[in-house]
Each structure stands twice: as structure tokens, then as C-alpha cells.
Short mmCIF file of C-alpha atoms in Angstrom, two decimals:
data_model
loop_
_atom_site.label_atom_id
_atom_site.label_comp_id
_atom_site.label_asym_id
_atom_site.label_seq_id
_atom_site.Cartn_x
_atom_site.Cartn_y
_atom_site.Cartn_z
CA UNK T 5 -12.08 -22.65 -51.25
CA UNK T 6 -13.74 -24.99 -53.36
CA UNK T 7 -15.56 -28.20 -51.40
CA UNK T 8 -15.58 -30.83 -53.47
CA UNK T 9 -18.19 -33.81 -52.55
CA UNK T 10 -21.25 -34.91 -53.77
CA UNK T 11 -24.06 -34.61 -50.96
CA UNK T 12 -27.32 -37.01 -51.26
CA UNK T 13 -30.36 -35.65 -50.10
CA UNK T 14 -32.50 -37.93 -48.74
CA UNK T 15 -36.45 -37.96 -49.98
CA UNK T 16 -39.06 -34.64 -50.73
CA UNK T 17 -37.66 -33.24 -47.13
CA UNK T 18 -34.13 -33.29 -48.05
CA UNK T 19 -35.14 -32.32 -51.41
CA UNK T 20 -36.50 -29.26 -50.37
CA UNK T 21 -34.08 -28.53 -47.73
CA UNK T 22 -31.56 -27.97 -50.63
CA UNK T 23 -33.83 -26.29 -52.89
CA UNK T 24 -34.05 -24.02 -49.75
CA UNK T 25 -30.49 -23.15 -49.86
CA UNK T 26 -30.13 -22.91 -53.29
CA UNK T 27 -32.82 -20.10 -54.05
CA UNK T 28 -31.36 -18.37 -51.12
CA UNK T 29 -34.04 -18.92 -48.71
CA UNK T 30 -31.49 -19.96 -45.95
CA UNK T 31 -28.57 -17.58 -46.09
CA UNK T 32 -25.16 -18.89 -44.87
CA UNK T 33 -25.32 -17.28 -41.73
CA UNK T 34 -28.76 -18.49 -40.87
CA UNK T 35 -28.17 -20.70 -38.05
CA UNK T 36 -31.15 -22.46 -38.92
CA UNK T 37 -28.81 -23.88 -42.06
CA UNK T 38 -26.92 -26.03 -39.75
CA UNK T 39 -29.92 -27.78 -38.24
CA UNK T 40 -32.08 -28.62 -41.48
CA UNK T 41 -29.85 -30.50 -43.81
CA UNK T 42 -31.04 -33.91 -44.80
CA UNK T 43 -28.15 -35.67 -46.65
CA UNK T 44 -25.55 -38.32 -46.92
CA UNK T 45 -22.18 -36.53 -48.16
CA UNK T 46 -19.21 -38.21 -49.58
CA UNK T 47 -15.98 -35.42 -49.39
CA UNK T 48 -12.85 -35.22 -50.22
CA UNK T 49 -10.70 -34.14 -47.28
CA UNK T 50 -7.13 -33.30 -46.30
CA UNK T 51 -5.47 -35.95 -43.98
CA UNK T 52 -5.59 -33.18 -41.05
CA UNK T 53 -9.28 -33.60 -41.08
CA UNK T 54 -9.80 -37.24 -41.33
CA UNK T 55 -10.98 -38.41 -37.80
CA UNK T 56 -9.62 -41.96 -36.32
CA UNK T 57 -12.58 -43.97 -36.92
CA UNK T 58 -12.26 -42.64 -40.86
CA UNK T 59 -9.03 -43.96 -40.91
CA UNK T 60 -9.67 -47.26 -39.00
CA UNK T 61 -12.52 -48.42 -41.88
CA UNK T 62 -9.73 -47.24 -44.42
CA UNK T 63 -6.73 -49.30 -42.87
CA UNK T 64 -8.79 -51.97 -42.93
CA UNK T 65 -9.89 -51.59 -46.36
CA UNK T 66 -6.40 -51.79 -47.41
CA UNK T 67 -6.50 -48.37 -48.92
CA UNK T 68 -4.00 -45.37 -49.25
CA UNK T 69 -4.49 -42.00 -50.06
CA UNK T 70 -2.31 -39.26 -50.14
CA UNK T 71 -2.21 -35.28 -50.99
CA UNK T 72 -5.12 -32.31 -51.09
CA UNK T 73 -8.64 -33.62 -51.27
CA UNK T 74 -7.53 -37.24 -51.84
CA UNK T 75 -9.04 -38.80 -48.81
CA UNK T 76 -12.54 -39.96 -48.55
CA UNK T 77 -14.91 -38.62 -45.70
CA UNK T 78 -18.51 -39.96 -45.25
CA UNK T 79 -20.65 -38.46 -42.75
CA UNK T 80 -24.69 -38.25 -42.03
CA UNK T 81 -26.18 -35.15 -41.95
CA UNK T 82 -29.54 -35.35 -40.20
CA UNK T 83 -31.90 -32.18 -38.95
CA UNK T 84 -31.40 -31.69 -35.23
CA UNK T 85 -28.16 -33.94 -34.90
CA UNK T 86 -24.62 -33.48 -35.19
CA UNK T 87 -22.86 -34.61 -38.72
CA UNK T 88 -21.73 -38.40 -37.70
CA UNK T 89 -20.54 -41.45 -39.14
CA UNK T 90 -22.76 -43.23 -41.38
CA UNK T 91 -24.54 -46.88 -39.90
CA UNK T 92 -25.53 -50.01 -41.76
CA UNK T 93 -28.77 -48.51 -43.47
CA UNK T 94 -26.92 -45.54 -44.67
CA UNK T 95 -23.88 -47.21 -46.01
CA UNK T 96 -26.17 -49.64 -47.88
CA UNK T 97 -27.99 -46.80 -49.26
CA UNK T 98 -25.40 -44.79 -50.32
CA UNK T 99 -23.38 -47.28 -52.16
CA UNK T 100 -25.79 -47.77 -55.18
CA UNK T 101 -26.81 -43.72 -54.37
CA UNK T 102 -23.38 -43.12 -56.00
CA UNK T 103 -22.89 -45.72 -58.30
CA UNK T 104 -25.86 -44.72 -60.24
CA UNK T 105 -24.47 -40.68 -59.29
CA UNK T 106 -21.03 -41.95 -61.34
CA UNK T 107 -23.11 -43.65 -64.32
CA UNK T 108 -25.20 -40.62 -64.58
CA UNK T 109 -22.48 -37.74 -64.39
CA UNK T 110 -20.57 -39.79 -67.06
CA UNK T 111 -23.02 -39.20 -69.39
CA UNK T 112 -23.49 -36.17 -68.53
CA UNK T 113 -19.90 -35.46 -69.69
CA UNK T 114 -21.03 -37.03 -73.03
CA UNK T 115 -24.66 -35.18 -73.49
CA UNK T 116 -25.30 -32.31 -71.81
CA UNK T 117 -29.26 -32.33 -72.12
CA UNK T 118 -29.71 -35.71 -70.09
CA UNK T 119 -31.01 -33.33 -67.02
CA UNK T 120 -33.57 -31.31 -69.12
CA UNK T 121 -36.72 -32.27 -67.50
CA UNK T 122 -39.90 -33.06 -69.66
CA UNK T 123 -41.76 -31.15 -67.52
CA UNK T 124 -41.73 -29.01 -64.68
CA UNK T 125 -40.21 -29.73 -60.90
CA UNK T 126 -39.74 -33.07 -62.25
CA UNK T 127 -36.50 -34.99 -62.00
CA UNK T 128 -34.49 -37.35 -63.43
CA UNK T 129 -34.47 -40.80 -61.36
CA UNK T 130 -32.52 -44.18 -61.38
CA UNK T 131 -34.43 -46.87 -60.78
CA UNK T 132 -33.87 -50.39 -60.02
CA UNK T 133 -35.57 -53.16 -61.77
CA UNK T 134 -35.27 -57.14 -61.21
CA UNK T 135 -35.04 -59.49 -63.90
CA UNK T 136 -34.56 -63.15 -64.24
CA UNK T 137 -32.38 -62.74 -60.39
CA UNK T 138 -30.41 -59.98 -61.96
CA UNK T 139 -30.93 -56.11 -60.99
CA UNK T 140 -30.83 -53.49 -63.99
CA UNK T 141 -31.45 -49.62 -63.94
CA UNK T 142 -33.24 -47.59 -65.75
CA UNK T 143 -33.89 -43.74 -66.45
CA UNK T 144 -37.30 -42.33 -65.07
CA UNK T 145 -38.67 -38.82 -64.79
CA UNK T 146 -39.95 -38.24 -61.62
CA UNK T 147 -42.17 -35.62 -59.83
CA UNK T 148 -40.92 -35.60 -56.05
CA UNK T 149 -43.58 -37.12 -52.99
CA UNK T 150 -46.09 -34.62 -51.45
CA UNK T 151 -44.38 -34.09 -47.91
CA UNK T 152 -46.28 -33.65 -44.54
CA UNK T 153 -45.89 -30.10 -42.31
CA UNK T 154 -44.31 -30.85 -39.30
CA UNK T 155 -47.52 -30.00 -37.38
CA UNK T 156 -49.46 -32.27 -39.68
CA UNK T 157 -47.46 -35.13 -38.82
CA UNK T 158 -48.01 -34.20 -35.15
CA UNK T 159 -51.22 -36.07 -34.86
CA UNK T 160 -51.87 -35.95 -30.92
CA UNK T 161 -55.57 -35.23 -30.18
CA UNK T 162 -56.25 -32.05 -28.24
CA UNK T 163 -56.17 -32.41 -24.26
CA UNK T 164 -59.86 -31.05 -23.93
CA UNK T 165 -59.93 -32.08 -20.23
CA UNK T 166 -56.59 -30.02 -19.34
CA UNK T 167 -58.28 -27.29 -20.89
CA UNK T 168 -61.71 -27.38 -19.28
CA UNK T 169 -59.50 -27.25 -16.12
CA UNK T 170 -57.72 -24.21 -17.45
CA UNK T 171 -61.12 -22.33 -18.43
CA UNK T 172 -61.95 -23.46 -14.46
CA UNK T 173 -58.90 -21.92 -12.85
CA UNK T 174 -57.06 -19.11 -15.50
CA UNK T 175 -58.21 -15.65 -15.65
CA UNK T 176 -58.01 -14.18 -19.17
CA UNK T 177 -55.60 -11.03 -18.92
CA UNK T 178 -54.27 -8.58 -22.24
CA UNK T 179 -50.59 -10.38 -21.59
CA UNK T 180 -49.05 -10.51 -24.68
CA UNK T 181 -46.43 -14.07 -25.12
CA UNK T 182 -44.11 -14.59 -27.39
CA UNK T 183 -43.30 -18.00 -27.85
CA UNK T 184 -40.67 -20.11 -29.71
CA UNK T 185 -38.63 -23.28 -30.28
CA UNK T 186 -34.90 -23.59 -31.28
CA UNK T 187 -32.51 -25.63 -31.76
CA UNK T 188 -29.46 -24.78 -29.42
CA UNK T 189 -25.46 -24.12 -31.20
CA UNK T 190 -24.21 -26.50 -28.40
CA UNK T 191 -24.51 -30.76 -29.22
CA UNK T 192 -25.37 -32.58 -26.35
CA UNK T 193 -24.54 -36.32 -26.48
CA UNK T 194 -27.63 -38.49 -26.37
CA UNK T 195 -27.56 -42.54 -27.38
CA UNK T 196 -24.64 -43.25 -30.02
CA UNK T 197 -24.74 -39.52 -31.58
CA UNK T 198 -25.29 -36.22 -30.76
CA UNK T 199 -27.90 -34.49 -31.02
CA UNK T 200 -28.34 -30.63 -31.07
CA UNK T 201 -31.72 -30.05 -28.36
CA UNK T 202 -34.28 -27.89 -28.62
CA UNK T 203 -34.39 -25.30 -26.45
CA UNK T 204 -38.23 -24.14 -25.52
CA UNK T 205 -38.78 -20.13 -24.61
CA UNK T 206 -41.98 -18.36 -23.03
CA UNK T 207 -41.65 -14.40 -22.73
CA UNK T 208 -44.00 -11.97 -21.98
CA UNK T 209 -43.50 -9.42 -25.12
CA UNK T 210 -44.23 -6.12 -23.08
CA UNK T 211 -42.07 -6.81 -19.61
CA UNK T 212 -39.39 -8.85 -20.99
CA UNK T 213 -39.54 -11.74 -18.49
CA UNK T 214 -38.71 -14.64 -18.98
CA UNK T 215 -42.19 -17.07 -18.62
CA UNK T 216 -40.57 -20.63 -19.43
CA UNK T 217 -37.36 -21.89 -20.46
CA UNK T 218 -36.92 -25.86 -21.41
CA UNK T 219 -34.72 -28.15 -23.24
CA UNK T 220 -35.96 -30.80 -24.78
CA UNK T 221 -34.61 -33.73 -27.26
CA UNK T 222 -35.35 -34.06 -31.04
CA UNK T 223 -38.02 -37.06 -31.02
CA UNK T 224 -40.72 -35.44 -28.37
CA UNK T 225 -40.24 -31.28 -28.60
CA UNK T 226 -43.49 -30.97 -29.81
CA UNK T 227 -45.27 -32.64 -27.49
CA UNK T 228 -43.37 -31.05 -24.72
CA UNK T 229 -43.50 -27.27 -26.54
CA UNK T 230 -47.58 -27.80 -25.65
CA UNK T 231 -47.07 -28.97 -22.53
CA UNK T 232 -44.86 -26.05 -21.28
CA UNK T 233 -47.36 -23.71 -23.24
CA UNK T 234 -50.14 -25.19 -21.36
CA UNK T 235 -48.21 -25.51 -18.01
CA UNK T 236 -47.18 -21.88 -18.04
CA UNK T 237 -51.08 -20.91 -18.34
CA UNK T 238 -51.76 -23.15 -14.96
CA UNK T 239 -48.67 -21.55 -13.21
CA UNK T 240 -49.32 -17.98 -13.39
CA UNK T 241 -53.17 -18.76 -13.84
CA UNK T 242 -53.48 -16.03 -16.89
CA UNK T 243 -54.52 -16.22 -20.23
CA UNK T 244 -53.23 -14.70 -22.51
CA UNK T 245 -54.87 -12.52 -24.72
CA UNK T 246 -52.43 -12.65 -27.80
CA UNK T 247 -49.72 -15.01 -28.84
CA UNK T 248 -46.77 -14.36 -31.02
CA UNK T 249 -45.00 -17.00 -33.09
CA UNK T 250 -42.81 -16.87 -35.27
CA UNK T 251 -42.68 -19.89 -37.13
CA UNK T 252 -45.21 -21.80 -39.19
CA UNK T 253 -44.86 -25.11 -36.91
CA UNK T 254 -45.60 -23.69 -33.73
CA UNK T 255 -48.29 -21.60 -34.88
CA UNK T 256 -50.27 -24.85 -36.26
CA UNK T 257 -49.50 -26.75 -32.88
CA UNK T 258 -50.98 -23.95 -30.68
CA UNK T 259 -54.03 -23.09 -33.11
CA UNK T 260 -56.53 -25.71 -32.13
CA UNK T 261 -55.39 -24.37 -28.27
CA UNK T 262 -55.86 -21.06 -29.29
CA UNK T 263 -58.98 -21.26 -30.44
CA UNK T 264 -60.54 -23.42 -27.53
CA UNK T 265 -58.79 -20.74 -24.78
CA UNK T 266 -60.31 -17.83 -27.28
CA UNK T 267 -56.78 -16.45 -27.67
CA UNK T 268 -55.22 -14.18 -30.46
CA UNK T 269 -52.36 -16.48 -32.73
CA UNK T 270 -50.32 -14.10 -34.30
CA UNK T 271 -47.24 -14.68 -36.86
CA UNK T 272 -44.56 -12.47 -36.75
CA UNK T 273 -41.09 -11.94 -38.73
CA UNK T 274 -39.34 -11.12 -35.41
CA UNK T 275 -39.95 -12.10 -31.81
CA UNK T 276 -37.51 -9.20 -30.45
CA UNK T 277 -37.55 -10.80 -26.39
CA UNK T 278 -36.98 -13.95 -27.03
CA UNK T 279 -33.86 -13.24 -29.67
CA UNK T 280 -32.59 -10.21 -27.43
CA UNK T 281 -32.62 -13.42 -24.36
#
């Protein structure tokens, strides 16, 4: 049952999306797993599962493989979309990726102790150095980029005129919302790949009922996760008195609303509607 591949994760994101998995932070059956992997993989397949276009680059090629786990399967593995074929960009990058992987694990074989860091969280690193037109690699020891929260990199200012308007014509009420964002388990074909959306969910925690339901693509969810937020206020003129979230994200996009509409922001482990819907 043994995969064998090598998979390379791309930057401090995909970094710590592995990391994730392998302190058993995302269990197998998470379906979150599927949706946060940020790697290039290189595997070794059966014929059975080699798809046309696989075997169109390798006819082409010239090449021939035969038996168990002899044929060579590239695919893209990006958060939100479905595995695909690799473009230009990421065949260029993976090329040196594994000839520097090959150089590396051979001396492994030879010395052991070539991956004991110097210090702490760092790693080991190839990197490429020009010289007199020719390019040579060296060893480095690396600690990994500082990455950005997802609702830090949203940088939007807040819509203070939308909510002056809501102040104008939404009573505040005790309703109680839970609200979340996920991605769905069906791909939906958008551009050249698919992608898997996000599916947007407002329910009001003590009746059950569904509030909002949206489905929106990978590049602008967050924007429109405020907007149907914001839009569920101005159709059924309440405020709420108390929100529950359950992830990190959406908590730091509503805050700064929360706070101007003087509404509770609560985190929870479980938002029992919305999971039950």
C-alpha cells in the first residue's frame, strides 16, 4: 500500500501544510486534507492510472515504461483546485526541484547526518549560484519565510458607509448566527482546471434556518463571505447579537465588522447547524 513519489511543497505555506499532516493536525479523514495541499508530486503509477495526456508527453518523449510503479505521473496540487497537470512555470520549477532532491538523497545514502539541522526549524536548502555564465549549487541552512494569515493578506478597507446604513435601518435582536466557509467535495470546472468552490453558509444557531447559502470561486470568497454577511443583516434588518465561527480566517474578516455593529465574535470547535445542513 506503499505510495512511492516524492511530493515538493511549495514555499512557508506548503511547508506548513505538510508539517500539518505530519504532527497529525489534519487526520486522513479530515476533508479539509484534500483542499490544503501545496505541492508538486512526481509518482510512480501503474499503467491503469496513467491518464491520456500522461501518456501523450511520454510518446513523445520517446519513452517506455513497463510493470508496477514504473510509470511516471506529475500532477499540481494546489489549495482549492483539483490535482492537474503541471504548466510551463511548474515544469521549469520542478526539474532542478528534483535534480538537486536526487543529489541530495544520494548523499544521504552515503552520510546519514547531512539533514541534522544546526539549529532549530531550520532546514537544509540548495541553492543556486552563478559564476563566470555557469550555475553551481551549494548547501545552505535555512530558517523558512514568515507567512501572512489569510485575513492579513485580505487587505480591503472596511465599508464604513454600508455600515452607517446598517446602524440606520437594522434593529439589534439576541439572534444568535453561525457562520462558515467551505470548500465543497464536488470540482466544478472553471478556466483550464478545476477548481473545488467555496460554498458560503448563514444559520441562525437556535431555529436551525438556513439565513444564506452561496458559492463562490477560489480568488474572491472573501470578499464575497463579507458581502453575504453584510447582505444578510440588510435583508432580514436584524443584528445579531452573537456570532459563531469556527475558523480563525473568518473570525479575523468579521472582527473589525463586529466591533463597528457592537456584536459578540465568538470561536467555536463545532458549529452543529451548519455541519448537521
Amino acid at each position: 500500500g506503499e505510495v512511492l513519489a516524492m511530493a515538493i511543497y511549495e514555499g512557508t505555506e506548503g511547508l506548513q501544510s505538510y508539517l500539518k499532516i505530519q504532527k497529525g493536525q489534519i487526520k486522513p479523514g479530515d476533508p479539509d486534507a484534500l483542499f490544503m495541499q501545496k505541492c508538486l508530486m512526481l509518482s510512480f503509477e501503474n499503467g491503469k492510472f496513467v491518464e491520456e495526456d500522461d501518456k501523450e508527453i511520454i510518446d513523445e518523449l520517446g519513452l517506455t515504461f513497463r510493470g508496477r510503479n514504473a510509470w511516471p505521473v506529475f500532477r499540481s496540487y494546489q489549495p482549492g483546485y483539483f490535482p492537474w497537470f503541471l504548466n510551463r512555470d511548474e515544469v521549469l520549477y520542478i526539474t532542478p526541484a528534483l535534480r538537486q532532491a536526487m543529489d541530495v538523497c544520494l548523499r544521504i545514502k552515503k552520510d546519514g547526518k547531512i539533514l541534522h539541522a544546526p539549529k532549530r526549524n531550520f532546514y537544509l536548502v540548495r541553492a543556486a549560484e552563478e559564476k563566470a555564465g555557469k550555475v553551481f549549487w551549494k548547501d545552505e541552512w535555512k530558517a523558512p519565510a514568515p507567512v501572512k494569515k489569510k485575513a492579513e493578506v485580505f487587505d480591503e478597507p472596511v465599508n464604513e458607509v454600508r455600515i452607517q446604513k446598517l446602524k440606520k435601518t437594522a434593529k439589534p435582536a439576541t439572534a444568535v448566527w453561525e457562520i462558515d466557509f467551505f470548500h465543497t467535495p464536488t470540482p466544478v470546472m472553471q478556466g483550464e482546471r478545476p477548481i473545488f468552490p467555496y460554498a458560503i453558509m448563514l444559520m441562525d444557531h437556535d431555529t436551525g434556518l438556513v439565513l444564506e447559502m452561496h458559492l463562490a470561486g477560489t480568488a474572491a470568497y472573501q470578499r464575497e463571505f463579507l458581502d453575504k454577511f453584510l447582505g444578510c443583516i440588510e435583508k432580514t434588518s436584524v443584528i445579531p447579537l452573537e456570532i459563531l465561527v469556527k475558523k480563525e480566517e473568518a473570525s479575523g474578516l468579521l472582527g473589525p465588522y463586529a466591533r463597528r455593529l457592537n456584536i459578540k465574535l465568538s470561536t467555536v470547535k463545532k458549529l452543529n447547524n451548519i455541519e448537521h445542513a
